[in-house]
């Protein structure tokens, strides 16, 4: 476990002659696993998975790139990649606390496709498609294009809103996954945003570096670096996702001067242990990615089997803080159900407040007192 390794998993389930096309991202997209018949060629499914796949076509489509599919360990029924990607019948169960729009995005859109919740920054939803679909997707109400609700981004109105709203200094491009667009199409969006004087920086949220590292071409990186300061938030949940190919793709982005953060989701049976999280964050730093957020899984419909307790999340942060590099530790957050925005949750290190001073505990449980400032010595 402590031995950090980056591996390649190719050709994996594919015949050796697939390697000829392997590094072509269009081949990867064309050969995604999207049907029960295709998946059963490779894996023996459980009844829960078979039923889940048959029903997924109405809710959130199944799609898995060959690159990512190869990370599934066919001998492990609890494989953490399998749990993230293969639908299960439990997705059709809804518990009363669950919602179709758990972060209350639809009610915070001044223009369809643009979520303006915080004063100085916006979330710009530019597509409803991803390279592969995460079963716990917080935006499954529109993502993948199979449910009744559609994402209808009003491009011109969104740009005009941004041009006319000077308090917006930060635009987060998400969806769906904007890196699925051609370089030219993405550049149109970036250049229009970049030309707005009050927009100080742009970020792109993307899981493409993990799902489809072949898309991170030198041409893409050369285009992106024209729009600095540009950040990318990736989404890796398990150390197994950080393969050789992924590390190289992230290296190309880092070499283009793009600072990267990782947003992971705490998922039952996937990454809900200190050991797995520690290996993940260490590998991320080796790929020059700073762990940014660890999300408590949103109350999206049909996700109860993937959610964990908040105590588990707090104990994971406690197991990291002090025990490893500060750079490796993400902020654990809950996106306030119904539209509260991201709220930090931390282990409690304050033992008590004492006469204006404070008594704290450290990561080893030892207590330390920080006294109140001496009023005679403070000018
Ligand atoms: C997550 C999010 C942001 C960005 O939040 P940061 O904490 O700045 O990363 C902005 N707008 C919306 C609607 C979001 O959900």
Coordinates of C-alpha atoms and ligand atoms in Angstrom, one line a residue:
X1 CA 0.0 0.0 0.0
X2 CA 2.7 2.5 0.9
X3 CA 4.6 1.7 -2.4
X4 CA 3.3 4.3 -4.7
X5 CA 3.2 3.0 -8.3
X6 CA 2.0 4.4 -11.6
X7 CA 1.0 1.7 -14.0
X8 CA -0.2 1.3 -17.5
X9 CA -3.3 -0.9 -17.9
X10 CA -3.2 -1.2 -21.7
X11 CA -4.4 -3.0 -23.8
X12 CA -6.3 -4.6 -20.9
X13 CA -9.6 -5.9 -22.2
X14 CA -8.8 -4.9 -25.7
X15 CA -7.0 -7.0 -28.4
X16 CA -3.4 -6.1 -29.0
X17 CA -4.2 -4.5 -32.4
X18 CA -6.3 -1.9 -30.6
X19 CA -3.0 -0.3 -29.5
X20 CA -2.6 1.1 -33.0
X21 CA -5.5 3.5 -32.3
X22 CA -5.2 3.6 -28.5
X23 CA -3.7 7.1 -28.3
X24 CA -6.3 8.6 -30.6
X25 CA -9.0 10.2 -28.4
X26 CA -11.6 10.0 -31.2
X27 CA -11.0 6.2 -31.3
X28 CA -11.4 6.1 -27.5
X29 CA -14.7 8.0 -27.7
X30 CA -16.1 5.9 -30.5
X31 CA -15.2 2.7 -28.7
X32 CA -16.8 3.6 -25.3
X33 CA -18.7 0.8 -23.5
X34 CA -22.3 1.9 -23.6
X35 CA -24.4 -1.2 -23.7
X36 CA -25.1 -4.4 -21.7
X37 CA -24.0 -6.5 -24.6
X38 CA -20.7 -4.7 -24.9
X39 CA -19.9 -4.8 -21.2
X40 CA -20.9 -8.5 -20.9
X41 CA -18.2 -9.4 -23.4
X42 CA -15.6 -8.4 -20.8
X43 CA -17.2 -8.8 -17.3
X44 CA -19.5 -11.1 -15.5
X45 CA -22.1 -8.8 -14.0
X46 CA -24.2 -9.2 -10.9
X47 CA -28.0 -9.1 -11.1
X48 CA -27.9 -5.6 -9.5
X49 CA -25.6 -4.3 -12.2
X50 CA -27.5 -6.0 -15.1
X51 CA -30.8 -4.4 -13.9
X52 CA -29.1 -1.1 -13.3
X53 CA -27.6 -1.0 -16.8
X54 CA -31.0 -1.8 -18.4
X55 CA -32.6 1.1 -16.5
X56 CA -29.8 3.6 -16.9
X57 CA -31.0 4.7 -20.3
X58 CA -33.8 6.8 -18.8
X59 CA -31.8 8.5 -16.1
X60 CA -28.0 8.8 -16.7
X61 CA -26.5 7.0 -19.6
X62 CA -23.7 4.5 -19.1
X63 CA -20.5 5.3 -21.0
X64 CA -16.9 4.2 -20.1
X65 CA -13.9 4.9 -22.2
X66 CA -11.6 1.9 -23.1
X67 CA -8.8 3.6 -21.2
X68 CA -10.9 3.9 -18.0
X69 CA -12.6 0.6 -18.4
X70 CA -9.2 -1.1 -18.3
X71 CA -8.9 0.0 -14.7
X72 CA -11.7 -2.3 -13.7
X73 CA -10.3 -5.4 -11.9
X74 CA -12.5 -8.2 -13.2
X75 CA -11.6 -10.4 -10.2
X76 CA -12.8 -7.9 -7.6
X77 CA -16.6 -7.5 -7.4
X78 CA -16.0 -4.5 -5.1
X79 CA -13.6 -2.8 -7.5
X80 CA -13.6 1.0 -6.8
X81 CA -13.6 1.8 -10.6
X82 CA -16.5 -0.5 -11.2
X83 CA -18.6 1.1 -8.4
X84 CA -18.1 4.6 -9.9
X85 CA -19.0 3.6 -13.5
X86 CA -21.3 0.6 -13.7
X87 CA -25.0 1.4 -12.9
X88 CA -26.7 -0.6 -10.2
X89 CA -30.4 -1.1 -9.5
X90 CA -30.1 0.9 -6.3
X91 CA -29.9 4.0 -8.5
X92 CA -33.6 3.6 -9.1
X93 CA -34.4 3.9 -5.4
X94 CA -35.0 7.4 -4.0
X95 CA -34.8 8.3 -0.4
X96 CA -36.9 11.2 0.9
X97 CA -33.9 13.5 1.5
X98 CA -32.7 13.1 -2.1
X99 CA -33.3 15.6 -4.9
X100 CA -32.9 15.9 -8.7
X101 CA -31.0 19.2 -8.3
X102 CA -29.3 18.8 -4.9
X103 CA -27.3 22.0 -5.2
X104 CA -30.2 24.2 -6.2
X105 CA -28.6 25.3 -9.4
X106 CA -31.7 25.7 -11.6
X107 CA -33.0 28.3 -9.2
X108 CA -29.8 30.3 -9.3
X109 CA -29.5 30.8 -13.1
X110 CA -29.9 34.4 -14.2
X111 CA -29.5 33.0 -17.8
X112 CA -30.0 29.3 -18.6
X113 CA -26.7 27.6 -18.3
X114 CA -25.1 30.2 -16.0
X115 CA -25.3 29.6 -12.2
X116 CA -24.6 32.7 -10.2
X117 CA -24.6 31.8 -6.5
X118 CA -21.6 33.6 -5.1
X119 CA -21.1 37.4 -5.5
X120 CA -17.8 37.3 -7.5
X121 CA -17.9 34.1 -9.5
X122 CA -20.1 32.0 -11.7
X123 CA -20.5 28.4 -12.9
X124 CA -20.9 28.3 -16.7
X125 CA -22.4 25.0 -17.9
X126 CA -21.3 24.7 -21.5
X127 CA -22.2 21.1 -22.4
X128 CA -24.3 18.2 -21.1
X129 CA -21.8 15.5 -22.3
X130 CA -18.8 13.9 -20.6
X131 CA -16.3 11.3 -21.8
X132 CA -17.7 8.9 -19.3
X133 CA -20.5 9.1 -16.7
X134 CA -20.0 9.0 -12.9
X135 CA -23.0 7.2 -11.3
X136 CA -23.3 9.8 -8.5
X137 CA -23.3 12.7 -11.0
X138 CA -24.8 15.8 -9.2
X139 CA -26.1 17.1 -12.5
X140 CA -27.6 13.8 -13.8
X141 CA -30.9 15.8 -14.3
X142 CA -29.4 17.1 -17.5
X143 CA -26.0 15.3 -18.1
X144 CA -25.8 12.6 -20.8
X145 CA -28.9 13.8 -22.6
X146 CA -31.2 10.9 -21.7
X147 CA -33.4 12.3 -19.0
X148 CA -36.4 14.6 -19.7
X149 CA -34.7 17.8 -18.6
X150 CA -32.3 19.4 -21.1
X151 CA -29.4 21.8 -20.6
X152 CA -30.2 24.8 -22.8
X153 CA -27.3 27.2 -22.4
X154 CA -28.1 30.6 -23.9
X155 CA -24.7 31.4 -25.2
X156 CA -25.1 35.0 -26.3
X157 CA -27.2 36.0 -23.3
X158 CA -24.7 34.3 -21.0
X159 CA -21.7 36.2 -22.5
X160 CA -23.7 39.5 -22.3
X161 CA -24.6 38.8 -18.7
X162 CA -20.9 38.3 -17.9
X163 CA -19.9 41.4 -19.9
X164 CA -22.4 43.5 -18.0
X165 CA -21.8 42.1 -14.5
X166 CA -18.5 43.6 -13.3
X167 CA -18.6 41.9 -9.9
X168 CA -17.9 38.6 -11.6
X169 CA -14.1 38.1 -11.6
X170 CA -13.9 34.3 -11.8
X171 CA -15.6 32.0 -14.3
X172 CA -15.7 28.2 -13.8
X173 CA -16.4 26.4 -17.0
X174 CA -18.1 23.0 -16.4
X175 CA -21.0 20.9 -17.7
X176 CA -20.6 18.1 -18.7
X177 CA -17.0 18.4 -19.7
X178 CA -15.7 21.3 -21.8
X179 CA -12.6 19.4 -22.9
X180 CA -14.8 17.3 -25.1
X181 CA -15.1 20.3 -27.4
X182 CA -12.7 20.7 -30.3
X183 CA -9.8 23.0 -29.6
X184 CA -11.4 25.6 -31.9
X185 CA -14.8 25.5 -30.2
X186 CA -13.2 25.7 -26.7
X187 CA -11.0 28.6 -27.8
X188 CA -14.0 30.6 -28.9
X189 CA -15.4 30.4 -25.4
X190 CA -12.1 31.1 -23.7
X191 CA -11.2 34.0 -25.9
X192 CA -14.6 35.7 -25.4
X193 CA -14.3 35.3 -21.6
X194 CA -10.6 36.4 -21.6
X195 CA -11.5 39.6 -23.5
X196 CA -13.8 40.7 -20.6
X197 CA -11.7 43.2 -18.5
X198 CA -13.2 42.4 -15.1
X199 CA -12.7 38.6 -15.5
X200 CA -9.4 38.0 -13.7
X201 CA -9.2 34.2 -14.1
X202 CA -10.9 31.3 -15.7
X203 CA -11.0 27.7 -14.5
X204 CA -12.2 24.5 -16.2
X205 CA -13.6 21.6 -14.3
X206 CA -12.8 18.4 -16.1
X207 CA -12.5 14.6 -15.6
X208 CA -11.1 14.2 -19.1
X209 CA -7.4 13.9 -17.9
X210 CA -8.6 10.8 -16.0
X211 CA -11.1 9.4 -18.5
X212 CA -9.4 10.3 -21.7
X213 CA -5.8 11.4 -21.2
X214 CA -5.3 11.1 -25.0
X215 CA -7.3 14.3 -25.3
X216 CA -4.6 16.3 -23.6
X217 CA -2.6 16.9 -26.7
X218 CA 0.3 19.3 -27.2
X219 CA -2.0 21.4 -29.4
X220 CA -4.7 21.6 -26.7
X221 CA -2.1 22.7 -24.2
X222 CA -0.6 25.3 -26.5
X223 CA -4.1 26.8 -27.0
X224 CA -5.0 26.8 -23.3
X225 CA -1.8 28.5 -22.3
X226 CA -2.8 31.6 -24.3
X227 CA -5.6 32.2 -21.8
X228 CA -3.7 32.5 -18.5
X229 CA -4.4 32.8 -15.7
X230 CA -6.2 29.5 -16.4
X231 CA -6.7 26.8 -13.7
X232 CA -8.0 23.3 -14.2
X233 CA -9.9 21.3 -11.5
X234 CA -9.6 17.6 -12.2
X235 CA -11.7 14.9 -10.5
X236 CA -9.9 11.8 -9.3
X237 CA -11.3 9.6 -6.6
X238 CA -9.0 6.6 -6.3
X239 CA -5.3 6.2 -6.7
X240 CA -5.8 3.5 -9.3
X241 CA -7.0 6.3 -11.7
X242 CA -3.6 7.9 -11.7
X243 CA -1.9 5.7 -14.4
X244 CA 1.3 6.5 -16.4
X245 CA -0.8 7.9 -19.2
X246 CA -2.7 10.2 -16.8
X247 CA 0.5 11.3 -15.1
X248 CA 1.9 12.3 -18.5
X249 CA -1.2 14.1 -19.5
X250 CA -1.2 16.0 -16.2
X251 CA 2.4 16.8 -16.8
X252 CA 1.7 18.3 -20.2
X253 CA -1.0 20.6 -18.5
X254 CA 1.4 21.5 -15.7
X255 CA 4.2 22.3 -18.2
X256 CA 1.7 24.6 -20.0
X257 CA 1.7 26.6 -16.7
X258 CA -1.8 25.5 -15.7
X259 CA -2.2 25.2 -11.9
X260 CA -4.3 22.2 -11.1
X261 CA -6.5 21.2 -8.1
X262 CA -8.4 17.9 -7.5
X263 CA -12.0 17.6 -6.5
X264 CA -12.9 14.2 -5.2
X265 CA -16.1 12.9 -3.9
X266 CA -16.2 10.7 -0.8
X267 CA -17.8 7.5 -1.9
X268 CA -18.8 4.4 0.0
X269 CA -16.7 1.4 -1.0
X270 CA -14.6 3.6 -3.3
X271 CA -12.4 5.9 -1.3
X272 CA -13.8 6.0 2.2
X273 CA -10.7 5.1 4.1
X274 CA -7.6 6.9 5.3
X275 CA -5.2 4.6 3.4
X276 CA -6.9 5.0 0.1
X277 CA -7.2 8.8 0.5
X278 CA -3.6 9.1 1.6
X279 CA -2.3 7.2 -1.5
X280 CA -4.6 9.3 -3.7
X281 CA -3.4 12.6 -2.4
X282 CA 0.3 11.5 -2.5
X283 CA 0.0 10.4 -6.1
X284 CA -1.8 13.7 -7.0
X285 CA 1.1 15.7 -5.6
X286 CA 3.5 13.6 -7.6
X287 CA 1.4 14.6 -10.7
X288 CA 1.6 18.3 -9.6
X289 CA -2.0 18.4 -8.7
X290 CA -3.0 20.0 -5.4
X291 CA -5.9 18.3 -3.6
X292 CA -8.6 21.0 -3.4
X293 CA -11.9 19.7 -2.2
X294 CA -13.2 16.4 -0.8
X295 CA -16.9 16.6 -1.2
X296 CA -19.5 14.9 0.9
X297 CA -21.6 13.1 -1.8
X298 CA -24.5 15.3 -2.8
X299 CA -28.1 14.2 -2.1
X300 CA -28.6 13.2 -5.7
X301 CA -31.5 10.8 -6.4
X302 CA -30.4 7.2 -6.3
X303 CA -27.0 7.7 -4.6
X304 CA -27.7 6.3 -1.1
X305 CA -25.6 3.2 -1.8
X306 CA -22.6 5.5 -2.6
X307 CA -22.9 7.9 0.3
X308 CA -20.9 7.7 3.6
X309 CA -21.3 9.2 7.0
X310 CA -20.0 12.7 7.7
X311 CA -18.1 11.2 10.7
X312 CA -16.1 9.1 8.2
X313 CA -15.2 12.2 6.2
X314 CA -14.1 14.0 9.4
X315 CA -12.0 11.0 10.5
X316 CA -10.3 10.9 7.1
X317 CA -9.3 14.6 7.4
X318 CA -8.1 13.9 10.9
X319 CA -6.0 11.0 9.6
X320 CA -4.3 13.3 7.1
X321 CA -3.7 16.5 9.0
X322 CA -0.4 16.5 10.7
X323 CA 0.3 12.9 9.4
X324 CA 1.2 14.1 5.9
X325 CA 2.1 17.2 3.9
X326 CA -0.2 20.1 4.3
X327 CA -0.3 20.5 0.5
X328 CA -1.8 17.0 0.3
X329 CA -4.9 17.8 2.4
X330 CA -8.1 18.8 0.7
X331 CA -10.8 20.9 2.3
X332 CA -13.7 18.6 3.2
X333 CA -17.0 20.3 2.2
X334 CA -20.8 19.8 2.0
X335 CA -22.5 21.6 -0.8
X336 CA -25.5 23.0 1.2
X337 CA -28.5 21.0 0.1
X338 CA -30.9 23.1 -1.9
X339 CA -28.3 25.8 -2.7
X340 CA -26.2 26.8 0.2
X341 CA -22.9 26.7 -1.6
X342 CA -19.8 24.9 -0.3
X343 CA -19.6 24.7 3.5
X344 CA -16.3 23.5 5.1
X345 CA -16.4 20.7 7.7
X346 CA -13.4 20.2 9.9
X347 CA -12.3 18.1 12.8
X348 CA -12.5 20.1 15.9
X349 CA -9.0 21.0 17.2
X350 CA -10.3 23.6 19.7
X351 CA -10.5 22.0 23.2
X352 CA -11.7 25.2 24.9
X353 CA -11.6 29.0 24.8
X354 CA -9.9 30.2 28.0
X355 CA -9.8 33.9 29.2
X356 CA -9.4 35.1 25.6
X357 CA -6.8 32.4 24.9
X358 CA -7.4 29.0 23.4
X359 CA -6.6 25.4 24.3
X360 CA -5.9 23.3 21.3
X361 CA -5.1 19.7 20.6
X362 CA -2.7 18.7 17.9
X363 CA -2.8 15.7 15.5
X364 CA -1.3 13.4 18.2
X365 CA -3.9 14.5 20.8
X366 CA -1.5 16.6 22.9
X367 CA -2.8 19.8 24.3
X368 CA -1.4 23.2 23.7
X369 CA -2.4 26.6 25.1
X370 CA -2.2 29.8 23.2
X371 CA -2.7 32.7 25.6
X372 CA -4.7 35.9 25.0
X373 CA -2.5 38.8 23.8
X374 CA -1.2 40.9 26.8
X375 CA -3.1 44.2 26.6
X376 CA -0.1 46.1 28.1
X377 CA 2.2 44.9 25.4
X378 CA -0.1 45.5 22.5
X379 CA -0.1 49.1 21.2
Ligands
LIG1 C1 -18.4 25.3 -6.7 C2 -19.0 26.4 -7.3 C3 -18.3 27.6 -7.5 C4 -16.8 27.7 -7.2 O1 -16.6 27.6 -5.8 P1 -15.1 27.7 -5.2 O2 -15.3 27.4 -3.7 O3 -14.7 29.1 -5.5 O4 -14.3 26.7 -5.9 C5 -18.9 28.7 -8.0 N1 -20.2 28.6 -8.3 C6 -21.0 27.5 -8.1 C7 -22.4 27.6 -8.4 C8 -20.4 26.4 -7.6 O5 -21.1 25.3 -7.3

